[in-house]
């Protein structure tokens, strides 16, 4: 009797899971992989699917976002006569998918390393008078954390409101003692999707990879740099961390504040009111056109993948990309290959050293395909290169948090700034070429002679990369 009941439950559960995969699987290859896993390992495959494969958490996030959009007060940053010129279609794409229009009257400052970045950040924080919004994927204990705590304490005594979001997985090493101290002095602190065993195990897939600071709704910072001492001191066994950040002032800072406020609603269900910038603040900055692009698993379309795809396809002379994790899907592979085969100068700059060996193998697994297409690849040998930069044709550039992989496009909450500005693009191009001069260029005829052992590692890395 019990055997019959068990078999019946097993058959019904298997049928339910198979139908779920067929009906809701977004990618045929991924759906096929799950089906094969279930039939090859009946019990184990089903358990893994129930824990990792279902999109229950994603559907909940989508519902929450729709509710949020109907309630949040969106600031009016729309301006006339900005949806024009060569990149008007890209502007429209990003606006429809991410809801932020391009804005003028912005001032930009490129911050080329950790020390310069934190000097600019602390200067802005010290001058805050109303509120400070901080959001990071990685927030670690250390000298920076202590310095921030001391600053927070002073600012709260001055009446400044401070709100902090940290990712529940990326900042797993942040001590409870430090967090409790922040709460004790009056900082409003929330963890983004903290992992709780037995409940929404699939939330591990959806991380907030954004790095945002907004001071008084007027000055903002974003880019690749987290709150970690390794950006100042380096990392044992890896060396110096090379990264870039961006300081923005003007309407684009207001848009980054809105990104923070949407995430604040996700973690707290509390609505925040945007601060109104005075005309004097807007008039005091320069005329640089910027568009904030925020993407996440609760979006209808993979806006950051679409943005990168469009930037590559719209290039006429060159497209230069700096990124530590280039593990692209077929659409971006084809876009990069097509650009290179069309005579466009396509260059990729990646770190020669790795913070994750398996991911590094996955990145290297695409090199032969790229080199064969005429794409130039440079390996940066000094420490670890963590920047996420794209620049094209001395006309347009992107700095942000998104890598070139499916995790950034489909599972992480990310944010990039698109700069439609010639001088800024030239600045990034110059920096890119200087890095290439001190890097090791790969040659196709030499690379294809690598050992079978390396090829095997690359294969394993490609297969396992979705887990990292």
Coordinates of C-alpha atoms in Angstrom, one line a residue:
X1 CA 0.0 0.0 0.0
X2 CA 2.7 2.5 1.1
X3 CA 4.7 1.6 -2.0
X4 CA 1.8 2.4 -4.3
X5 CA 1.2 5.7 -2.5
X6 CA 4.9 6.6 -2.8
X7 CA 5.0 5.7 -6.5
X8 CA 1.9 7.7 -7.1
X9 CA 3.3 10.8 -5.4
X10 CA 6.6 10.4 -7.2
X11 CA 4.9 10.2 -10.6
X12 CA 2.7 13.2 -9.9
X13 CA 5.7 15.2 -8.6
X14 CA 7.7 14.2 -11.7
X15 CA 4.9 15.2 -14.0
X16 CA 4.5 18.6 -12.2
X17 CA 8.2 19.3 -12.5
X18 CA 8.4 18.3 -16.1
X19 CA 5.4 20.5 -17.0
X20 CA 6.9 23.4 -15.0
X21 CA 10.1 23.1 -17.0
X22 CA 8.3 22.9 -20.3
X23 CA 5.9 25.8 -19.6
X24 CA 8.2 28.2 -17.8
X25 CA 11.7 27.4 -19.1
X26 CA 13.1 30.6 -20.7
X27 CA 16.0 28.9 -22.5
X28 CA 15.6 25.5 -24.4
X29 CA 19.2 24.4 -23.5
X30 CA 18.7 25.1 -19.8
X31 CA 15.3 23.3 -19.9
X32 CA 16.8 20.3 -21.6
X33 CA 19.6 20.2 -19.1
X34 CA 17.1 20.1 -16.2
X35 CA 15.1 17.4 -17.9
X36 CA 18.1 15.2 -18.5
X37 CA 19.2 15.7 -14.9
X38 CA 15.8 14.7 -13.6
X39 CA 15.6 11.5 -15.8
X40 CA 19.3 10.6 -15.1
X41 CA 19.1 11.3 -11.3
X42 CA 15.4 11.0 -10.5
X43 CA 15.5 12.0 -6.8
X44 CA 18.6 14.1 -6.8
X45 CA 17.6 15.9 -10.0
X46 CA 14.1 16.8 -8.7
X47 CA 15.6 18.1 -5.4
X48 CA 18.1 20.3 -7.1
X49 CA 15.4 21.7 -9.4
X50 CA 13.0 22.4 -6.5
X51 CA 15.9 24.2 -4.7
X52 CA 17.6 26.0 -7.6
X53 CA 15.6 25.7 -10.7
X54 CA 12.2 27.2 -9.9
X55 CA 11.5 30.8 -10.4
X56 CA 9.1 31.2 -7.4
X57 CA 11.3 33.9 -5.9
X58 CA 11.6 35.7 -9.3
X59 CA 7.8 35.7 -9.8
X60 CA 7.4 37.2 -6.3
X61 CA 10.0 39.9 -7.1
X62 CA 8.2 40.8 -10.4
X63 CA 4.9 41.1 -8.5
X64 CA 6.5 43.3 -5.8
X65 CA 8.1 45.5 -8.5
X66 CA 4.8 46.0 -10.2
X67 CA 3.2 47.0 -6.9
X68 CA 6.2 49.3 -6.2
X69 CA 6.0 51.1 -9.6
X70 CA 2.3 52.0 -8.9
X71 CA 3.2 53.5 -5.5
X72 CA 6.7 55.0 -5.8
X73 CA 6.9 58.8 -6.6
X74 CA 9.2 58.9 -9.6
X75 CA 11.1 62.1 -10.0
X76 CA 10.6 64.0 -13.2
X77 CA 14.1 64.0 -14.9
X78 CA 12.7 64.0 -18.4
X79 CA 14.2 66.7 -20.6
X80 CA 13.3 68.0 -24.1
X81 CA 15.4 67.3 -27.2
X82 CA 17.6 64.6 -25.8
X83 CA 16.3 61.6 -27.7
X84 CA 18.1 62.5 -30.9
X85 CA 21.4 62.0 -32.8
X86 CA 23.2 58.8 -33.6
X87 CA 22.3 57.0 -30.4
X88 CA 18.6 57.9 -30.2
X89 CA 17.5 54.3 -30.6
X90 CA 19.8 53.1 -27.8
X91 CA 18.4 55.9 -25.6
X92 CA 14.9 54.8 -26.4
X93 CA 15.7 51.2 -25.7
X94 CA 17.2 52.0 -22.3
X95 CA 14.3 54.3 -21.4
X96 CA 11.6 51.7 -22.3
X97 CA 13.4 48.9 -20.4
X98 CA 14.9 50.8 -17.4
X99 CA 12.5 53.8 -17.2
X100 CA 15.3 56.4 -17.0
X101 CA 15.6 59.0 -19.8
X102 CA 19.0 60.5 -20.8
X103 CA 19.6 63.8 -19.0
X104 CA 21.9 66.7 -19.7
X105 CA 23.4 69.2 -17.1
X106 CA 25.5 66.5 -15.5
X107 CA 29.0 66.7 -14.2
X108 CA 31.2 63.6 -14.3
X109 CA 34.5 62.7 -12.6
X110 CA 36.4 59.5 -13.5
X111 CA 37.9 57.9 -10.4
X112 CA 40.7 55.6 -11.5
X113 CA 41.6 53.7 -8.4
X114 CA 40.4 52.8 -4.9
X115 CA 42.3 55.5 -3.0
X116 CA 41.1 58.3 -5.3
X117 CA 37.5 56.9 -5.1
X118 CA 37.3 56.7 -1.3
X119 CA 38.9 60.2 -0.9
X120 CA 36.1 61.6 -3.2
X121 CA 33.4 59.5 -1.4
X122 CA 34.5 60.5 2.1
X123 CA 34.7 64.2 1.1
X124 CA 31.1 64.0 -0.2
X125 CA 29.9 62.2 2.9
X126 CA 31.5 64.7 5.2
X127 CA 29.6 67.5 3.5
X128 CA 26.2 65.7 3.6
X129 CA 23.5 67.8 5.2
X130 CA 20.2 65.9 4.7
X131 CA 20.6 62.2 3.9
X132 CA 23.1 59.5 2.8
X133 CA 22.1 56.5 0.8
X134 CA 24.6 53.6 0.6
X135 CA 24.2 50.3 -1.2
X136 CA 26.9 47.7 -1.8
X137 CA 27.3 44.1 -2.9
X138 CA 30.4 43.6 -0.8
X139 CA 30.7 45.4 2.5
X140 CA 33.6 44.0 4.6
X141 CA 35.0 44.6 8.0
X142 CA 38.2 46.6 8.1
X143 CA 39.7 50.0 8.2
X144 CA 37.3 51.4 5.7
X145 CA 34.3 50.1 7.6
X146 CA 35.6 51.6 10.9
X147 CA 36.2 54.9 9.2
X148 CA 32.7 54.9 7.8
X149 CA 31.3 54.0 11.2
X150 CA 33.0 57.0 12.8
X151 CA 31.8 59.3 10.0
X152 CA 28.2 57.9 10.2
X153 CA 28.2 58.6 14.0
X154 CA 29.2 62.2 13.4
X155 CA 26.7 62.8 10.7
X156 CA 23.8 61.3 12.6
X157 CA 24.6 63.6 15.5
X158 CA 24.3 66.4 13.0
X159 CA 20.8 65.2 12.0
X160 CA 21.7 63.5 8.7
X161 CA 19.6 60.4 7.9
X162 CA 21.7 57.4 6.8
X163 CA 20.3 54.3 5.0
X164 CA 22.3 51.3 4.1
X165 CA 21.6 48.2 2.0
X166 CA 24.1 45.4 1.8
X167 CA 23.8 42.1 -0.1
X168 CA 23.0 39.2 2.1
X169 CA 25.5 36.9 0.3
X170 CA 28.1 39.2 -1.1
X171 CA 28.6 40.7 2.4
X172 CA 28.3 37.4 4.3
X173 CA 31.6 38.1 6.1
X174 CA 30.4 41.4 7.6
X175 CA 30.2 40.9 11.3
X176 CA 27.0 41.1 13.3
X177 CA 28.8 43.2 15.8
X178 CA 29.5 45.9 13.2
X179 CA 25.9 45.8 12.0
X180 CA 24.5 46.1 15.5
X181 CA 26.8 49.0 16.1
X182 CA 25.4 50.8 13.0
X183 CA 21.9 50.2 14.2
X184 CA 22.7 51.4 17.7
X185 CA 23.9 54.8 16.4
X186 CA 20.8 55.2 14.2
X187 CA 21.8 53.9 10.8
X188 CA 18.8 52.3 9.0
X189 CA 20.2 49.0 7.8
X190 CA 18.7 46.3 5.6
X191 CA 20.1 43.1 4.1
X192 CA 19.1 42.3 0.5
X193 CA 17.6 38.8 0.3
X194 CA 19.5 37.2 3.2
X195 CA 19.9 33.5 2.8
X196 CA 17.8 31.5 5.2
X197 CA 18.1 27.7 4.9
X198 CA 14.8 26.0 4.1
X199 CA 13.2 29.2 2.8
X200 CA 13.6 30.4 -0.7
X201 CA 16.8 28.6 -1.3
X202 CA 16.6 29.9 -4.9
X203 CA 17.1 33.5 -3.6
X204 CA 20.8 32.6 -3.8
X205 CA 20.5 33.2 -7.5
X206 CA 19.3 36.7 -7.2
X207 CA 21.9 39.0 -5.8
X208 CA 22.2 42.8 -5.6
X209 CA 25.5 43.6 -7.3
X210 CA 25.0 47.3 -7.3
X211 CA 27.4 49.8 -5.8
X212 CA 25.6 53.1 -5.1
X213 CA 26.2 56.1 -2.9
X214 CA 24.0 59.2 -3.1
X215 CA 24.5 62.2 -0.9
X216 CA 21.6 64.6 -0.5
X217 CA 20.0 63.4 -3.7
X218 CA 22.6 65.5 -5.6
X219 CA 26.0 63.8 -5.7
X220 CA 26.3 60.1 -6.5
X221 CA 28.9 57.4 -7.0
X222 CA 28.8 54.1 -8.9
X223 CA 31.1 51.7 -10.6
X224 CA 33.0 48.5 -9.7
X225 CA 34.5 49.3 -6.3
X226 CA 33.1 47.7 -3.2
X227 CA 33.7 48.6 0.5
X228 CA 36.8 46.5 1.1
X229 CA 40.3 47.3 2.3
X230 CA 41.7 45.3 -0.7
X231 CA 41.1 48.3 -2.9
X232 CA 43.6 50.2 -0.8
X233 CA 46.1 47.5 0.4
X234 CA 45.7 44.8 -2.3
X235 CA 45.0 41.2 -1.6
X236 CA 47.4 38.5 -0.4
X237 CA 48.2 36.2 -3.3
X238 CA 46.6 38.4 -5.8
X239 CA 48.1 41.8 -5.4
X240 CA 46.7 45.2 -6.2
X241 CA 43.0 45.6 -7.2
X242 CA 42.6 47.8 -10.2
X243 CA 39.1 49.3 -10.7
X244 CA 37.2 52.4 -11.7
X245 CA 34.4 54.4 -10.2
X246 CA 32.3 57.4 -11.3
X247 CA 31.2 60.5 -9.5
X248 CA 28.1 62.1 -10.9
X249 CA 26.4 65.3 -10.1
X250 CA 23.1 66.5 -11.5
X251 CA 19.9 64.7 -12.7
X252 CA 21.8 61.4 -13.2
X253 CA 22.5 61.4 -9.4
X254 CA 18.8 61.8 -8.8
X255 CA 18.2 58.8 -11.0
X256 CA 20.7 56.7 -9.0
X257 CA 18.9 57.8 -5.9
X258 CA 15.7 56.5 -7.4
X259 CA 17.4 53.1 -8.1
X260 CA 18.4 53.0 -4.4
X261 CA 14.8 53.9 -3.4
X262 CA 13.3 51.1 -5.4
X263 CA 15.7 48.6 -3.8
X264 CA 14.9 50.2 -0.4
X265 CA 11.2 49.4 -1.0
X266 CA 12.1 45.8 -2.0
X267 CA 13.9 45.2 1.3
X268 CA 11.7 47.3 3.6
X269 CA 8.4 47.9 1.8
X270 CA 8.9 51.5 2.9
X271 CA 8.3 54.4 0.4
X272 CA 10.9 57.2 0.3
X273 CA 10.3 60.6 -1.1
X274 CA 12.9 61.9 -3.6
X275 CA 14.6 65.2 -2.6
X276 CA 14.0 68.1 -5.0
X277 CA 17.2 69.6 -6.5
X278 CA 17.2 73.3 -6.6
X279 CA 17.7 75.1 -10.0
X280 CA 21.0 76.5 -8.7
X281 CA 22.4 73.0 -8.2
X282 CA 21.3 72.0 -11.7
X283 CA 22.7 75.1 -13.4
X284 CA 26.1 74.8 -11.6
X285 CA 27.1 71.6 -13.4
X286 CA 28.2 71.0 -17.0
X287 CA 26.3 69.8 -20.0
X288 CA 27.2 66.1 -20.1
X289 CA 24.5 63.7 -21.4
X290 CA 24.1 60.7 -19.1
X291 CA 21.6 57.8 -18.9
X292 CA 21.3 55.5 -15.9
X293 CA 20.4 51.9 -16.8
X294 CA 19.3 49.6 -14.0
X295 CA 18.6 45.9 -14.6
X296 CA 17.5 43.0 -12.5
X297 CA 15.7 39.6 -12.5
X298 CA 12.4 41.4 -12.1
X299 CA 12.6 43.1 -15.5
X300 CA 10.6 42.1 -18.5
X301 CA 13.8 42.3 -20.7
X302 CA 17.5 41.9 -20.1
X303 CA 18.2 45.6 -20.6
X304 CA 21.9 45.5 -19.8
X305 CA 22.5 42.7 -22.2
X306 CA 20.5 44.6 -24.8
X307 CA 22.6 47.7 -24.1
X308 CA 25.9 46.0 -24.6
X309 CA 24.6 44.2 -27.7
X310 CA 23.4 47.6 -29.1
X311 CA 26.7 49.3 -28.3
X312 CA 28.7 46.6 -30.1
X313 CA 26.4 46.6 -33.1
X314 CA 26.4 50.4 -33.4
X315 CA 30.2 50.7 -33.4
X316 CA 31.7 52.0 -36.6
X317 CA 35.4 52.3 -35.8
X318 CA 36.2 50.5 -32.5
X319 CA 34.7 49.0 -29.4
X320 CA 37.0 48.5 -26.4
X321 CA 35.9 46.4 -23.4
X322 CA 37.5 46.0 -20.0
X323 CA 35.8 43.4 -17.8
X324 CA 37.0 40.7 -15.5
X325 CA 34.2 38.2 -16.3
X326 CA 33.6 37.9 -20.0
X327 CA 31.4 34.8 -20.3
X328 CA 28.9 36.0 -23.0
X329 CA 25.9 34.3 -24.4
X330 CA 25.5 33.5 -28.1
X331 CA 24.0 37.0 -28.9
X332 CA 27.0 38.9 -27.6
X333 CA 29.4 36.3 -29.1
X334 CA 27.9 36.8 -32.5
X335 CA 27.8 40.6 -32.1
X336 CA 31.5 40.7 -31.2
X337 CA 32.5 38.4 -34.0
X338 CA 30.4 40.2 -36.6
X339 CA 32.0 43.5 -35.5
X340 CA 35.5 42.2 -35.8
X341 CA 34.9 40.4 -39.1
X342 CA 33.5 43.7 -40.4
X343 CA 36.7 45.5 -39.9
X344 CA 35.9 47.2 -36.6
X345 CA 38.7 47.3 -34.0
X346 CA 37.4 45.0 -31.2
X347 CA 39.6 44.7 -28.1
X348 CA 39.0 42.9 -24.8
X349 CA 41.1 43.7 -21.7
X350 CA 40.9 41.1 -18.9
X351 CA 42.9 40.3 -15.9
X352 CA 45.7 37.8 -16.2
X353 CA 45.3 36.9 -12.6
X354 CA 42.1 35.4 -11.2
X355 CA 40.2 35.8 -8.0
X356 CA 38.2 32.7 -8.9
X357 CA 40.0 30.0 -10.9
X358 CA 36.9 28.2 -12.2
X359 CA 35.5 31.5 -13.5
X360 CA 38.9 32.4 -15.1
X361 CA 38.9 29.0 -16.9
X362 CA 35.4 29.9 -18.2
X363 CA 36.6 33.3 -19.5
X364 CA 39.6 31.7 -21.2
X365 CA 37.3 29.1 -22.9
X366 CA 36.0 31.8 -25.3
X367 CA 39.4 33.2 -26.3
X368 CA 40.1 30.9 -29.2
X369 CA 36.7 31.7 -30.7
X370 CA 37.4 35.4 -30.3
X371 CA 40.9 35.4 -31.6
X372 CA 39.9 33.4 -34.7
X373 CA 37.4 36.2 -35.5
X374 CA 40.1 38.9 -35.3
X375 CA 39.2 40.2 -31.8
X376 CA 42.3 41.4 -29.9
X377 CA 42.7 40.1 -26.4
X378 CA 45.0 41.6 -23.8
X379 CA 45.8 40.1 -20.4
X380 CA 46.6 42.7 -17.7
X381 CA 49.4 41.2 -15.5
X382 CA 49.6 43.5 -12.5
X383 CA 47.3 42.3 -9.7
X384 CA 43.6 41.9 -10.5
X385 CA 41.7 44.1 -13.0
X386 CA 38.1 44.5 -11.9
X387 CA 36.9 47.4 -14.0
X388 CA 33.7 47.2 -16.1
X389 CA 34.2 49.6 -18.9
X390 CA 33.0 49.9 -22.5
X391 CA 33.9 52.7 -24.9
X392 CA 33.3 53.1 -28.6
X393 CA 34.1 55.5 -31.5
X394 CA 35.2 58.5 -29.2
X395 CA 31.5 59.1 -28.7
X396 CA 29.9 56.8 -26.1
X397 CA 31.0 54.9 -23.0
X398 CA 29.7 52.8 -20.1
X399 CA 30.8 52.4 -16.5
X400 CA 29.0 50.3 -14.0
X401 CA 28.6 47.1 -12.1
X402 CA 27.5 44.7 -14.8
X403 CA 29.8 41.9 -16.1
X404 CA 29.5 40.3 -19.5
X405 CA 27.8 37.2 -18.3
X406 CA 24.4 35.7 -17.8
X407 CA 24.5 36.2 -14.1
X408 CA 24.7 40.0 -14.5
X409 CA 22.1 40.0 -17.3
X410 CA 19.5 37.7 -15.8
X411 CA 20.1 37.1 -12.1
X412 CA 21.8 40.1 -10.5
X413 CA 20.5 43.6 -9.8
X414 CA 23.0 45.8 -11.6
X415 CA 23.4 49.4 -12.7
X416 CA 25.4 51.1 -15.4
X417 CA 25.9 54.7 -16.5
X418 CA 25.9 55.4 -20.2
X419 CA 27.8 58.6 -21.2
X420 CA 27.0 60.2 -24.5
X421 CA 30.0 62.4 -24.4
X422 CA 33.0 62.6 -26.7
X423 CA 35.6 64.0 -24.2
X424 CA 34.7 61.4 -21.6
X425 CA 34.9 58.6 -24.2
X426 CA 38.3 59.8 -25.3
X427 CA 39.5 59.8 -21.7
X428 CA 38.4 56.2 -21.2
X429 CA 39.9 55.2 -24.6
X430 CA 43.3 56.7 -23.6
X431 CA 43.2 54.9 -20.3
X432 CA 42.3 51.6 -22.0
X433 CA 45.2 51.9 -24.5
X434 CA 47.6 52.7 -21.8
X435 CA 46.6 49.5 -20.0
X436 CA 47.0 47.6 -23.2
X437 CA 50.6 48.8 -23.5
X438 CA 51.5 47.1 -20.2
X439 CA 49.5 44.0 -20.9
X440 CA 50.3 40.8 -22.8
X441 CA 48.5 40.4 -26.1
X442 CA 47.4 36.9 -27.0
X443 CA 48.1 35.6 -30.5
X444 CA 45.9 33.1 -32.1
X445 CA 48.6 30.9 -33.5
X446 CA 50.2 30.6 -30.1
X447 CA 47.0 30.3 -28.1
X448 CA 45.8 27.3 -30.0
X449 CA 48.9 25.4 -29.0
X450 CA 48.0 25.4 -25.3
X451 CA 48.0 22.0 -23.6
X452 CA 45.0 19.6 -23.4
X453 CA 45.1 20.1 -19.7
X454 CA 44.3 23.8 -20.1
X455 CA 41.6 23.0 -22.6
X456 CA 40.0 20.6 -20.2
X457 CA 40.0 23.2 -17.4
X458 CA 38.4 25.7 -19.8
X459 CA 35.7 23.2 -20.6
X460 CA 35.0 22.5 -16.9
X461 CA 34.9 26.2 -16.3
X462 CA 32.4 26.9 -19.0
X463 CA 30.1 24.1 -17.7
X464 CA 30.4 25.2 -14.1
X465 CA 30.4 29.0 -14.6
X466 CA 26.6 29.4 -14.0
X467 CA 27.1 28.3 -10.4
X468 CA 29.5 31.2 -9.7

